[in-house]
PDB file of C-alpha atoms in Angstrom:
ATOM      1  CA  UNK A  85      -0.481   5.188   4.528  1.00 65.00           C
ATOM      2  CA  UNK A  86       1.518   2.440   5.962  1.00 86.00           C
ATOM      3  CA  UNK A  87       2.572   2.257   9.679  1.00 91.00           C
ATOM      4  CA  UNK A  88       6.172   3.766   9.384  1.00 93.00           C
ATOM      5  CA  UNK A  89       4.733   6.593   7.505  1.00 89.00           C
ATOM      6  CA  UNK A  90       1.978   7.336  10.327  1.00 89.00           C
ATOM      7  CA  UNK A  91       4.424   7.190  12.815  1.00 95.00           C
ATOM      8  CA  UNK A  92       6.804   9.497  11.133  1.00 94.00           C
ATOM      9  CA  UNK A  93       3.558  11.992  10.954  1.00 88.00           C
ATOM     10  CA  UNK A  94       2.481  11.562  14.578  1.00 89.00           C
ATOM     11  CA  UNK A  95       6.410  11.761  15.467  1.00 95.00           C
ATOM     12  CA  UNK A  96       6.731  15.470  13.419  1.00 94.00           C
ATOM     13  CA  UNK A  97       2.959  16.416  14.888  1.00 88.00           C
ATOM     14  CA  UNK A  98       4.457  16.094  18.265  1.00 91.00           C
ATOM     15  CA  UNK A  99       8.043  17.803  17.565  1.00 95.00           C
ATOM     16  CA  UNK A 100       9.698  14.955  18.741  1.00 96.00           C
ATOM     17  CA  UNK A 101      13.331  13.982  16.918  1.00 96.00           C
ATOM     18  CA  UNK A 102      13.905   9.822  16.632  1.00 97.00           C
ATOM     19  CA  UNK A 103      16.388   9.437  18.844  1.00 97.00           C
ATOM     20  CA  UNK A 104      14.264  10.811  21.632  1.00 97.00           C
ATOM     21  CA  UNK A 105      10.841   8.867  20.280  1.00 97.00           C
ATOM     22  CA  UNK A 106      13.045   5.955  20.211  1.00 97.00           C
ATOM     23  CA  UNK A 107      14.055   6.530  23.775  1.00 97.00           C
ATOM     24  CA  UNK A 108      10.682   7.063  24.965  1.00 97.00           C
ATOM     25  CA  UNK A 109       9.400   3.976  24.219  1.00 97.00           C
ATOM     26  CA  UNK A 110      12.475   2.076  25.716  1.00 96.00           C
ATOM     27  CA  UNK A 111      15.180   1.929  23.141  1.00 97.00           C
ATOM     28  CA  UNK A 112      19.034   2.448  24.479  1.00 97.00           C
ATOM     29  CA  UNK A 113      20.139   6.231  23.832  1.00 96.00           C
ATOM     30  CA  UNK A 114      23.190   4.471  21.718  1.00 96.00           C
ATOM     31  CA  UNK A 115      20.829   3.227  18.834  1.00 96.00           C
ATOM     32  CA  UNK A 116      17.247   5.124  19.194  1.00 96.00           C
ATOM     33  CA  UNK A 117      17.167   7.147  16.189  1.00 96.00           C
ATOM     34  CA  UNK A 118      18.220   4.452  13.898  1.00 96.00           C
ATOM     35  CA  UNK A 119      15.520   1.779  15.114  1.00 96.00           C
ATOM     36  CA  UNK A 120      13.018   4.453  14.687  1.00 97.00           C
ATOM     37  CA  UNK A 121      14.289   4.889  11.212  1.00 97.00           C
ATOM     38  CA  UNK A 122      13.624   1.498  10.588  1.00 96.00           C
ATOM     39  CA  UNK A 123      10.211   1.653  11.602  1.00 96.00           C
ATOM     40  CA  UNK A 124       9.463   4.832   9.370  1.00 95.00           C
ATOM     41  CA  UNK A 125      11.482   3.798   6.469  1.00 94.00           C
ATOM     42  CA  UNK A 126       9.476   0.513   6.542  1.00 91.00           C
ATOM     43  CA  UNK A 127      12.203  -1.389   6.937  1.00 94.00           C
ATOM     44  CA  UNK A 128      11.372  -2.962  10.376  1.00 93.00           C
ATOM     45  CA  UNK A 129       7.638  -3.072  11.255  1.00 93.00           C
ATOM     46  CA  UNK A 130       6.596  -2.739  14.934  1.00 94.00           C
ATOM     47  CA  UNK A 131       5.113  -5.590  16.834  1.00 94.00           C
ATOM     48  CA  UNK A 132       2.260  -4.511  18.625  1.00 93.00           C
ATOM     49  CA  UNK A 133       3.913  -3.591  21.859  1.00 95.00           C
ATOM     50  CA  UNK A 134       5.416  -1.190  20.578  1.00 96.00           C
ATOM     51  CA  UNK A 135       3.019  -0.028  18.727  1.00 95.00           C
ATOM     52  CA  UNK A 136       0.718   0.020  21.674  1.00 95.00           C
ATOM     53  CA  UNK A 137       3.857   1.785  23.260  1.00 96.00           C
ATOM     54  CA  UNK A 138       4.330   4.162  20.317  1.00 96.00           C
ATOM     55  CA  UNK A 139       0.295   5.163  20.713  1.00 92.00           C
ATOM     56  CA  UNK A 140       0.798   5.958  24.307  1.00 94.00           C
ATOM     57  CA  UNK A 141       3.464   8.167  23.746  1.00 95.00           C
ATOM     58  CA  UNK A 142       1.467  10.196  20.999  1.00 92.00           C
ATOM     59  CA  UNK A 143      -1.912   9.887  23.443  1.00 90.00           C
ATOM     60  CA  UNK A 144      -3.342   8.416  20.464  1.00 88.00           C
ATOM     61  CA  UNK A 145      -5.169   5.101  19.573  1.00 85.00           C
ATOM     62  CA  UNK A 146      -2.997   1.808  18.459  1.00 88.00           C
ATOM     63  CA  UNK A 147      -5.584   2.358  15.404  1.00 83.00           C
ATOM     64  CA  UNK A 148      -4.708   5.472  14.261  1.00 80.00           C
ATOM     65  CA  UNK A 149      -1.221   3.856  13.691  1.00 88.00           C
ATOM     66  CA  UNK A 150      -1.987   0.622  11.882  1.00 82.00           C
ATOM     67  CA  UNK A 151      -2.608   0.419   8.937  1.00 77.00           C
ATOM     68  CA  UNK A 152      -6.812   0.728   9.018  1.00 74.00           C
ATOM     69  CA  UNK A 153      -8.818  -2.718   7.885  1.00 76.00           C
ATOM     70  CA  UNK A 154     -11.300  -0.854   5.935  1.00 79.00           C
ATOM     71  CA  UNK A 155     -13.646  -3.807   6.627  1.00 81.00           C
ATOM     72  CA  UNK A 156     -14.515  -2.898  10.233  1.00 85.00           C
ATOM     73  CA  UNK A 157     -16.228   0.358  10.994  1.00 89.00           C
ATOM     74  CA  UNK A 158     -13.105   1.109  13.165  1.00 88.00           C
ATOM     75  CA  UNK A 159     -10.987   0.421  10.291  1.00 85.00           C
ATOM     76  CA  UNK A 160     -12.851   2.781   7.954  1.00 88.00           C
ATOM     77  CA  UNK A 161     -12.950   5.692  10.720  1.00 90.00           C
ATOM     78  CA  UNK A 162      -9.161   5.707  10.715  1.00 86.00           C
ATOM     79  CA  UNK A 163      -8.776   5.661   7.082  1.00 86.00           C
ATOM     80  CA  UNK A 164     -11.249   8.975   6.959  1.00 89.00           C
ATOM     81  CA  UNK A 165      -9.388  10.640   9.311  1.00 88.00           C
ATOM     82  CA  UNK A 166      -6.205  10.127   7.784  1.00 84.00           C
ATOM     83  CA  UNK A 167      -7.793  11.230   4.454  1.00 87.00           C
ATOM     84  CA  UNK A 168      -8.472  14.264   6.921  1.00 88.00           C
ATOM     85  CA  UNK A 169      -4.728  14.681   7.889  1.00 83.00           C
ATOM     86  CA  UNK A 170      -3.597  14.039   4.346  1.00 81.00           C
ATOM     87  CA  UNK A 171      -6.089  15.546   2.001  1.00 85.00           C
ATOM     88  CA  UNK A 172      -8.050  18.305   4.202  1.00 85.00           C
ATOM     89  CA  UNK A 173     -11.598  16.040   3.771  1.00 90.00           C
ATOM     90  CA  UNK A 174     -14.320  17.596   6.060  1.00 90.00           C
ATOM     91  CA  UNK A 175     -17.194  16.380   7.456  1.00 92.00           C
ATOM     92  CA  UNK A 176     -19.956  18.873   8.082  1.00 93.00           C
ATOM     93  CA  UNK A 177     -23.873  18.401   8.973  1.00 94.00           C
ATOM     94  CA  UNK A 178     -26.147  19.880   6.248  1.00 93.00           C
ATOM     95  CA  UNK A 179     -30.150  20.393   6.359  1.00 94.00           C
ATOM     96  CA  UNK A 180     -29.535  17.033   8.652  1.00 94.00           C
ATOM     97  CA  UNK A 181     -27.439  14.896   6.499  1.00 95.00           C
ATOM     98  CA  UNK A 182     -23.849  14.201   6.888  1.00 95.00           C
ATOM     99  CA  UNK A 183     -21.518  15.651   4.374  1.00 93.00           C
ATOM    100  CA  UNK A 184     -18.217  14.474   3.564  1.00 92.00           C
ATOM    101  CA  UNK A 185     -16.345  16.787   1.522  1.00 91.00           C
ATOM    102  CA  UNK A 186     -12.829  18.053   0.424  1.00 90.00           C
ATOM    103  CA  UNK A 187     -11.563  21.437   0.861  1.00 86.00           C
ATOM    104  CA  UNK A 188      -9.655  22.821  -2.013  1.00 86.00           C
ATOM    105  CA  UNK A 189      -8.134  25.615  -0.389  1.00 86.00           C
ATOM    106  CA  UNK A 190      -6.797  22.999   1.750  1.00 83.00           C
ATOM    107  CA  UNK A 191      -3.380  21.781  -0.092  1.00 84.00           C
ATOM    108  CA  UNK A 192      -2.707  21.421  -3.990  1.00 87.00           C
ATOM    109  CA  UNK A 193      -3.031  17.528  -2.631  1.00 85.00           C
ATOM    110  CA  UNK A 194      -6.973  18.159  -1.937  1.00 87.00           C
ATOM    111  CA  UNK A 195      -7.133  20.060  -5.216  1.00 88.00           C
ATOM    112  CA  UNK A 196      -5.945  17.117  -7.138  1.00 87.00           C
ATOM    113  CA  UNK A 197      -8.303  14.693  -5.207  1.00 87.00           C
ATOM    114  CA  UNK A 198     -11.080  16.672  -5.474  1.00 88.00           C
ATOM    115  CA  UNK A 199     -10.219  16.573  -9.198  1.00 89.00           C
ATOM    116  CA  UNK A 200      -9.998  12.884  -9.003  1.00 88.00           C
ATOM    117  CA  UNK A 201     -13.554  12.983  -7.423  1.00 89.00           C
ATOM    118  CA  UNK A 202     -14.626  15.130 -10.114  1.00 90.00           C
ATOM    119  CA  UNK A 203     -14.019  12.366 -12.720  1.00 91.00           C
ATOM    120  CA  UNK A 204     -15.974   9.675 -10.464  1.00 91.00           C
ATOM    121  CA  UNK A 205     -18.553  11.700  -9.788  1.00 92.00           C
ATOM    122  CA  UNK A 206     -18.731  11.917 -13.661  1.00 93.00           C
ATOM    123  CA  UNK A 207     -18.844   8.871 -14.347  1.00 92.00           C
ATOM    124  CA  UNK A 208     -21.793   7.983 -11.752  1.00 93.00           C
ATOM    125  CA  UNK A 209     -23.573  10.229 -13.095  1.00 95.00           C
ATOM    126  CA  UNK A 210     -23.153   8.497 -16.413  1.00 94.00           C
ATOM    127  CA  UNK A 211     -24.016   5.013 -14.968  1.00 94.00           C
ATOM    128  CA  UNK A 212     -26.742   6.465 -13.026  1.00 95.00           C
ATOM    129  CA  UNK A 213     -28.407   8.889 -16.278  1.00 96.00           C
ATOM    130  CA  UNK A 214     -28.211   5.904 -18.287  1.00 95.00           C
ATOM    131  CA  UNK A 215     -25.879   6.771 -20.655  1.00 95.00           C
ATOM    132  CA  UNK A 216     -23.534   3.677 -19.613  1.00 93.00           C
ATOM    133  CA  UNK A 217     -23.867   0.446 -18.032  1.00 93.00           C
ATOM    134  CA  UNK A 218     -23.199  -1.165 -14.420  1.00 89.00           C
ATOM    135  CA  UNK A 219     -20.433  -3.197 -16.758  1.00 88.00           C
ATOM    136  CA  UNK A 220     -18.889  -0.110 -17.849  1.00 89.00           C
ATOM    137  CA  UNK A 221     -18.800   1.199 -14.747  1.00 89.00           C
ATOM    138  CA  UNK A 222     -17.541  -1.082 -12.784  1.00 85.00           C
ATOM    139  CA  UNK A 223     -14.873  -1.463 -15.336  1.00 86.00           C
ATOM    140  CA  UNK A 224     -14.223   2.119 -15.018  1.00 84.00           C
ATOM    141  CA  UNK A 225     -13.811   1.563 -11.291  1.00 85.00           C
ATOM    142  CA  UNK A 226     -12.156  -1.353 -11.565  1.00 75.00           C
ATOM    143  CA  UNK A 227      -9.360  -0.384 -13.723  1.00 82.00           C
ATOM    144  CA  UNK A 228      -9.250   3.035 -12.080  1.00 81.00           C
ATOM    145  CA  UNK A 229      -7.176   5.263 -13.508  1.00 79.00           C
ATOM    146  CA  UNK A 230      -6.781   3.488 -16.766  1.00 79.00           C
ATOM    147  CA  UNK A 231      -9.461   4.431 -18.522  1.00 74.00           C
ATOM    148  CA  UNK A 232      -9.840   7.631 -16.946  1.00 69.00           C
ATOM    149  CA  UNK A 233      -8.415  10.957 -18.933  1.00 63.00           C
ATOM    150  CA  UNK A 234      -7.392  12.707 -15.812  1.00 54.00           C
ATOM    151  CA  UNK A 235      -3.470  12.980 -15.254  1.00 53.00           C
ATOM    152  CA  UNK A 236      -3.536  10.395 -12.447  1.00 46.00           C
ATOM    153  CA  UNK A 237      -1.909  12.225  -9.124  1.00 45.00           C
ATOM    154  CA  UNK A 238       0.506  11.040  -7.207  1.00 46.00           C
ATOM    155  CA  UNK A 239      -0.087  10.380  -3.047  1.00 46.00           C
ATOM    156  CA  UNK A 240       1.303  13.052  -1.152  1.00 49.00           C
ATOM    157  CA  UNK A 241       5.448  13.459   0.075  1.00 49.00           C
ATOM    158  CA  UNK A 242       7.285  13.100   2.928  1.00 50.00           C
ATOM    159  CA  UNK A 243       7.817  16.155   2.876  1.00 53.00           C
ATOM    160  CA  UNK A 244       3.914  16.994   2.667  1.00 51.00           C
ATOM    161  CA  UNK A 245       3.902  15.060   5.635  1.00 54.00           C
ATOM    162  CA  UNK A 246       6.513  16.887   7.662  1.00 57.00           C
ATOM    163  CA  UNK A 247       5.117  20.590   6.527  1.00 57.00           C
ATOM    164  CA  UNK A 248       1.434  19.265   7.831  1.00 55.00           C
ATOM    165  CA  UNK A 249       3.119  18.103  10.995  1.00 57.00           C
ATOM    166  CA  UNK A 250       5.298  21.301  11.103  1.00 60.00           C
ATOM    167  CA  UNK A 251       1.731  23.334  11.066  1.00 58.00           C
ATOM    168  CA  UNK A 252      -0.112  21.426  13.754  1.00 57.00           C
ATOM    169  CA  UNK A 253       2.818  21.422  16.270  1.00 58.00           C
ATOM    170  CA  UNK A 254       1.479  24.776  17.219  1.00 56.00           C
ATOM    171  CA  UNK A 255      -1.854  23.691  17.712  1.00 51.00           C
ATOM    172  CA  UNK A 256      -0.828  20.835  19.789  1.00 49.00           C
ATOM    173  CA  UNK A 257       1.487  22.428  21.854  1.00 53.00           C
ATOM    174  CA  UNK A 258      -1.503  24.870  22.897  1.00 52.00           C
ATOM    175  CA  UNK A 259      -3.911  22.102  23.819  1.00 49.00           C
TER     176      UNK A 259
END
């Protein structure tokens, strides 16, 4: 999810229009709504002042609004809880291991993932039975979802975005 997308979610989340995000983090009153429509549409991206800015407002971490190097351990975090805001994934302890795991009663956007992880799982199982080789499945991962015969789903709205938002502003409002 790119930056002016997570903003847009953390901006609904909170109940908070643009215009008075934008004046929050400093913007004049004149022209607030339409910079922050910039910054969600993608057509401006924030320097990080104001993203640093933007996180204070939400009481959140700069992370959580950039867009996550999965190569740190920080990175990854963010990416898994986003996958959390997005898809409904879980994480649960289980006879002492750490499960990570999608709820399908979630969204019709977790059923579809957990359809796509269905298919992988599939094919591991394949790989790892045997019946094809590391070749073949790193192609299959590799080309991912072309030779896959799953209808291939598409990411999640806006307007997925706004309902989830839309749900948690009660929560939030109560913490």
């Amino acid at each position: 999810m790119a930056i002016g997308e997570r903003i847009r979610f953390f901006r609904n989340l909170r109940g908070m229009t643009q215009k008075y995000l934008g004046c929050l983090v400093g913007f004049p009153e004149k022209t607030a709504d339409i910079r922050m429509a910039q910054y969600e549409s993608g057509t401006r991206s924030p320097k990080a002042d104001l993203t640093n800015k933007l996180a204070e407002v939400f009481s959140i971490s700069p992370d959580a609004l950039n867009v996550p190097d999965i190569d740190s351990y920080i990175g990854l975090m963010h990416t898994l809880f986003t996958l959390e805001d997005i898809y409904g994934l879980t994480i649960e302890k289980r006879d002492g291991e750490i499960i990570i795991r999608v709820d399908p009663f979630n969204s019709r956007e977790a059923r579809n993932l957990l359809d796509e992880l269905h298919v992988w799982c599939a094919e591991r199982e394949k790989y790892r039975n045997g019946e094809i080789s590391k070749d073949d499945y790193d192609k299959w991962r590799y080309n991912y979802p072309k030779y896959s015969n799953v209808d291939y789903a598409k990411a999640p709205s806006q307007e997925l975005s706004e309902a989830m938002a839309e749900a948690f502003k009660d929560k939030l409002n109560k913490d």
